[in-house]
Tab-separated table of N, CA and C in Angstrom:
chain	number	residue	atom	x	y	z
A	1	UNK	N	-0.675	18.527	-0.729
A	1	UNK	CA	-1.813	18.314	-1.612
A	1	UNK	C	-1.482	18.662	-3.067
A	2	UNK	N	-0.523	19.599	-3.439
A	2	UNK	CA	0.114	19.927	-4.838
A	2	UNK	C	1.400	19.113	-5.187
A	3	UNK	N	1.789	17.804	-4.590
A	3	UNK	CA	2.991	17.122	-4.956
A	3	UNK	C	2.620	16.135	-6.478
A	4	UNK	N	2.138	16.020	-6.753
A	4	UNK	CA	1.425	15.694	-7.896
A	4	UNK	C	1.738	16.619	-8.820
A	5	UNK	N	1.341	17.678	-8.906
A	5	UNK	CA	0.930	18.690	-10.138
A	5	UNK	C	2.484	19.332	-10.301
A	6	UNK	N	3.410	19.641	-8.568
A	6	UNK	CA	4.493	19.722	-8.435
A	6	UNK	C	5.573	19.401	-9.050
A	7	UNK	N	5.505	18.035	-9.264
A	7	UNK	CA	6.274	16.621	-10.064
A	7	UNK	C	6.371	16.852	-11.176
A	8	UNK	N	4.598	16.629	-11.641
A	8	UNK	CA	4.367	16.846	-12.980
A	8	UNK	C	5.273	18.024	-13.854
A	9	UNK	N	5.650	19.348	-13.353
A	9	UNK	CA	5.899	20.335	-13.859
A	9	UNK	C	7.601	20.247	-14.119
A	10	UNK	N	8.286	18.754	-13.053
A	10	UNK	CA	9.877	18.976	-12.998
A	10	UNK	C	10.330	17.736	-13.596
A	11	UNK	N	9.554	16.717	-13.058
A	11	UNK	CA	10.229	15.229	-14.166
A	11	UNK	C	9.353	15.369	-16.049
A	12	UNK	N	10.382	14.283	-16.375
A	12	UNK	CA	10.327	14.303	-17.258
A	12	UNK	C	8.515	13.052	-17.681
A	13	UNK	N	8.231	12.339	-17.004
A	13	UNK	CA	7.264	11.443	-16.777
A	13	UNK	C	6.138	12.042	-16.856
A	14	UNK	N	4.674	11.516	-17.029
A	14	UNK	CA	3.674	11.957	-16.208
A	14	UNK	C	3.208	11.622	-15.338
A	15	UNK	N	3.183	12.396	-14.365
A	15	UNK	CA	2.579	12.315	-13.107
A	15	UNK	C	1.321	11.846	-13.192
A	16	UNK	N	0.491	13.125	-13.428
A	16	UNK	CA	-0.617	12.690	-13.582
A	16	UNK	C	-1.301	11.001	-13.378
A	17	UNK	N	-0.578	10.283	-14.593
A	17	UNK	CA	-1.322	8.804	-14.318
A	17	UNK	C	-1.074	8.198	-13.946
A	18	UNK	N	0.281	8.154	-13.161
A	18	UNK	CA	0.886	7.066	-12.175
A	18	UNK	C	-0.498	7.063	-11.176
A	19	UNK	N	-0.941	5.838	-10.604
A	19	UNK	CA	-1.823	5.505	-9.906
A	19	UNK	C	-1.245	5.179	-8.422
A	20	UNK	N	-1.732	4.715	-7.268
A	20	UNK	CA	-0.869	5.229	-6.372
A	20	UNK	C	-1.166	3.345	-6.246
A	21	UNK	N	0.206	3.310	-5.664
A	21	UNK	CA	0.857	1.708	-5.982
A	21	UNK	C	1.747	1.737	-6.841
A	22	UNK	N	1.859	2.335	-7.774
A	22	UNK	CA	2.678	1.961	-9.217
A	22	UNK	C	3.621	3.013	-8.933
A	23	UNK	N	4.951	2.685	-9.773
A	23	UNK	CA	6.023	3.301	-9.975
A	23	UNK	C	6.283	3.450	-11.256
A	24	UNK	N	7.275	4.581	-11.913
A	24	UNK	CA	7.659	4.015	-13.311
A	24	UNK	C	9.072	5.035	-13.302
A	25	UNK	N	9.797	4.918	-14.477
A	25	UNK	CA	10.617	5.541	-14.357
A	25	UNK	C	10.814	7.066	-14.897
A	26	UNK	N	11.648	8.014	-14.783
A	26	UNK	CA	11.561	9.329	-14.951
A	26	UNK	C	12.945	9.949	-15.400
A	27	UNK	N	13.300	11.167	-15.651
A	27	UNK	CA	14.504	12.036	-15.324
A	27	UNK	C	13.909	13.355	-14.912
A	28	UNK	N	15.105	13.780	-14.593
A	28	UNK	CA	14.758	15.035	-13.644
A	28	UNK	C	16.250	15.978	-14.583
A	29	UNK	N	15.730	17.017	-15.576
A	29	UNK	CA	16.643	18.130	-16.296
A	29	UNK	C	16.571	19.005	-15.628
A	30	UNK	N	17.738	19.507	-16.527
A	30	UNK	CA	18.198	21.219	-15.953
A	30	UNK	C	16.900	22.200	-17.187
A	31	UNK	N	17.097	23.188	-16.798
A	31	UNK	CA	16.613	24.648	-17.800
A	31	UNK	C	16.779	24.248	-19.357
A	32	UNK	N	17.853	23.699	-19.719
A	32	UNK	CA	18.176	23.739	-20.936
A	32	UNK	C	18.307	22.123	-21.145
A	33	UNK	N	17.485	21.567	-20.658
A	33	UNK	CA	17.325	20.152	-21.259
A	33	UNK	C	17.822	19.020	-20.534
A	34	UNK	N	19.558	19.296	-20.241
A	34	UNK	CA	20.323	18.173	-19.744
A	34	UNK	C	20.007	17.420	-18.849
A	35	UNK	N	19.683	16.033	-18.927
A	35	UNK	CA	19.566	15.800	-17.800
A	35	UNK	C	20.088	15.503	-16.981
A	36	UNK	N	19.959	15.751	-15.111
A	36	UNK	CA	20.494	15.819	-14.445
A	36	UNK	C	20.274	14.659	-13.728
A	37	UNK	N	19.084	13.426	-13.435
A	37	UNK	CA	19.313	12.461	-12.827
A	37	UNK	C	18.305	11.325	-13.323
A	38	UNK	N	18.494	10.651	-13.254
A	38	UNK	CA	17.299	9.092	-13.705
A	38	UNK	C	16.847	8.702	-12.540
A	39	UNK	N	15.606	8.714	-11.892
A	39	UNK	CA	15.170	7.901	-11.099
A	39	UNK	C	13.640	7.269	-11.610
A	40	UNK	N	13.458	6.729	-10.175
A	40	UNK	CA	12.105	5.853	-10.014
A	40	UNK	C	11.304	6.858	-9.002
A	41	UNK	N	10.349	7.070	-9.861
A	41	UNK	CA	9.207	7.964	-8.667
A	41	UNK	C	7.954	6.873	-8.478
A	42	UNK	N	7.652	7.022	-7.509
A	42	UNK	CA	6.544	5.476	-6.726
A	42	UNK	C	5.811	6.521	-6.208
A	43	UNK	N	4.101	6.386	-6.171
A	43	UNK	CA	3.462	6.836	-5.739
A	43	UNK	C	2.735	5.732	-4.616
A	44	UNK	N	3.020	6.254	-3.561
A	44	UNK	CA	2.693	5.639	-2.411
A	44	UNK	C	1.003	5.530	-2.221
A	45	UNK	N	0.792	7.224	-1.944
A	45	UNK	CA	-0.819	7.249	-2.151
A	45	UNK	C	-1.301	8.676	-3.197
A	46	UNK	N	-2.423	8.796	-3.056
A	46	UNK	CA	-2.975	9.838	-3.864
A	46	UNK	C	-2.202	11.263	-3.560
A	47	UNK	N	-1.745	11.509	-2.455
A	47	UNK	CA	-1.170	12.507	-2.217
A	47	UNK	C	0.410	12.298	-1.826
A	48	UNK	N	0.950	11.349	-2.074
A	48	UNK	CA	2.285	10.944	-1.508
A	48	UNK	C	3.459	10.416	-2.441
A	49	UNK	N	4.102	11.214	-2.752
A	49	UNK	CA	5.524	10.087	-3.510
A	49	UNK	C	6.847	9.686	-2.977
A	50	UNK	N	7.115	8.969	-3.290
A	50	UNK	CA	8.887	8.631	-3.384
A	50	UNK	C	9.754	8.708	-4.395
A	51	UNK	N	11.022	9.498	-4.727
A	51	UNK	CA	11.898	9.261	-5.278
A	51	UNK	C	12.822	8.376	-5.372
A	52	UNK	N	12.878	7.197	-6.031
A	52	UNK	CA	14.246	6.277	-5.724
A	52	UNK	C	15.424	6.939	-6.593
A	53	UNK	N	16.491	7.249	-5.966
A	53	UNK	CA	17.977	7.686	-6.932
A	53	UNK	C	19.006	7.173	-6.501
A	54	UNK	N	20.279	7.139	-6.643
A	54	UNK	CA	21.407	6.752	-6.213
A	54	UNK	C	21.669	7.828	-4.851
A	55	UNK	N	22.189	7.301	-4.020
A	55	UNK	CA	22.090	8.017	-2.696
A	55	UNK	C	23.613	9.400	-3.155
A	56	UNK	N	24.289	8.818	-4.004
A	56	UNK	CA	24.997	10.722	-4.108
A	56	UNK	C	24.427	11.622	-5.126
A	57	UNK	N	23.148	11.376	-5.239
A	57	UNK	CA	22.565	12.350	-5.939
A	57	UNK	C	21.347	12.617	-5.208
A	58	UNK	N	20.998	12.150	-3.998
A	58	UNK	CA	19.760	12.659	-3.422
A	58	UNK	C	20.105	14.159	-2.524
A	59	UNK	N	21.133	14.643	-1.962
A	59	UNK	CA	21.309	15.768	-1.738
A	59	UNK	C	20.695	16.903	-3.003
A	60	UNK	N	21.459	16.861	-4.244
A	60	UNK	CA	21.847	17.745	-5.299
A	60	UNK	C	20.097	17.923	-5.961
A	61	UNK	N	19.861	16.835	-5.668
A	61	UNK	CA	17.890	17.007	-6.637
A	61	UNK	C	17.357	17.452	-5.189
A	62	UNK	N	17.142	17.248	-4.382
A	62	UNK	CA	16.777	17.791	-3.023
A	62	UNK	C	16.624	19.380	-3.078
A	63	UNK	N	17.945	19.747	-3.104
A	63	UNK	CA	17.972	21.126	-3.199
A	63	UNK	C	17.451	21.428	-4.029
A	64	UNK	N	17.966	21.176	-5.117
A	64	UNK	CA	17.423	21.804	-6.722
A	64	UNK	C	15.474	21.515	-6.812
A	65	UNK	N	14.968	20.601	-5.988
A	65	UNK	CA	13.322	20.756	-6.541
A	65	UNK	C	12.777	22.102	-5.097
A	66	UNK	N	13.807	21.920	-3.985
A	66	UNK	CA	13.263	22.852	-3.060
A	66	UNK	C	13.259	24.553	-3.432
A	67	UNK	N	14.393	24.396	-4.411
A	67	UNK	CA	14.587	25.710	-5.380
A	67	UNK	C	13.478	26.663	-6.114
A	68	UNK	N	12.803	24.990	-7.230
A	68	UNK	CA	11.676	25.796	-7.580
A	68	UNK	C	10.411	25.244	-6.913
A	69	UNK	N	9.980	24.884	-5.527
A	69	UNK	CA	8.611	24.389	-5.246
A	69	UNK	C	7.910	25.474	-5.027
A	70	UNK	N	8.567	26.702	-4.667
A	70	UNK	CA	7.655	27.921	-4.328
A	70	UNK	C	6.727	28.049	-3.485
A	71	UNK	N	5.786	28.314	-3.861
A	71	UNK	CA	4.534	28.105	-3.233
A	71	UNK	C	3.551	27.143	-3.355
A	72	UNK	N	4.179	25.874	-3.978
A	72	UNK	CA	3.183	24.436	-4.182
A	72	UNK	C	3.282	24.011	-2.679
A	73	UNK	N	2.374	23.126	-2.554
A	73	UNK	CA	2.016	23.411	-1.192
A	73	UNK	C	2.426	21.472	-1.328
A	74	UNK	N	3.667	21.201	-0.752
A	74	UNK	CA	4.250	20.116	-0.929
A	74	UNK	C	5.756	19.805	0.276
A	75	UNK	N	5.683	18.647	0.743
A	75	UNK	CA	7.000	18.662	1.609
A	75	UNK	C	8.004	18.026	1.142
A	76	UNK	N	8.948	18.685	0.948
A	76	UNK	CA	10.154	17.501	0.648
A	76	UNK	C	11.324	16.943	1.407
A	77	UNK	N	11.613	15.882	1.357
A	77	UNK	CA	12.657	15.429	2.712
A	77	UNK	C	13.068	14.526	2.063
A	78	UNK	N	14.732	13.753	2.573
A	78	UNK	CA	15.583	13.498	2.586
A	78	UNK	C	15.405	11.902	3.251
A	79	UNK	N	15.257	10.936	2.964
A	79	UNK	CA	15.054	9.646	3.660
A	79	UNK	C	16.181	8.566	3.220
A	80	UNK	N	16.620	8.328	4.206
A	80	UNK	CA	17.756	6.918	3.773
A	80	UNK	C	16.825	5.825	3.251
C-alpha cells in the first residue's frame, strides 16, 4: 500500500502522477547524485508497479531499494 510514496522517495520521476496504465521514464541514484540506472517504471494499478531495466542490472537495484524500504509497507521481487 506504500509502493507509491516508496518510489517516489528513490527515483528520480514523480510517482505521484503516473496514473495507473501509464509508464514514463526515470533513474534510480546513489547518495551523492550518480546515477545508477535508467529505467521505465509502469504503473500497473493504484497500488502496483513495474520496473523495466536491462536484466544485468535488475539484481544490483533489487538489493539496493530492499536496502532502504524499511518499514514502507511494499513487496519487492525479481521477475523475468
Amino acid at each position: 500500500s506504500e509502493a507509491g510514496s516508496f518510489l517516489h522517495s528513490q527515483l528520480t520521476c514523480d510517482v505521484k502522477l503516473l496514473q495507473p496504465g501509464a509508464c514514463q521514464f526515470s533513474g534510480y541514484c546513489g547518495a551523492d547524485g550518480r546515477v545508477l540506472a535508467l529505467l521505465l517504471l509502469a504503473r500497473t494499478s493504484s497500488e502496483s508497479f513495474r520496473i523495466l531495466l536491462p536484466g544485468a542490472l535488475g539484481q544490483a537495484v533489487l538489493e539496493r531499494l530492499q536496502r532502504y524500504r524499511l518499514r514502507a509497507r511494499c513487496t519487492l521481487a525479481l521477475t523475468p
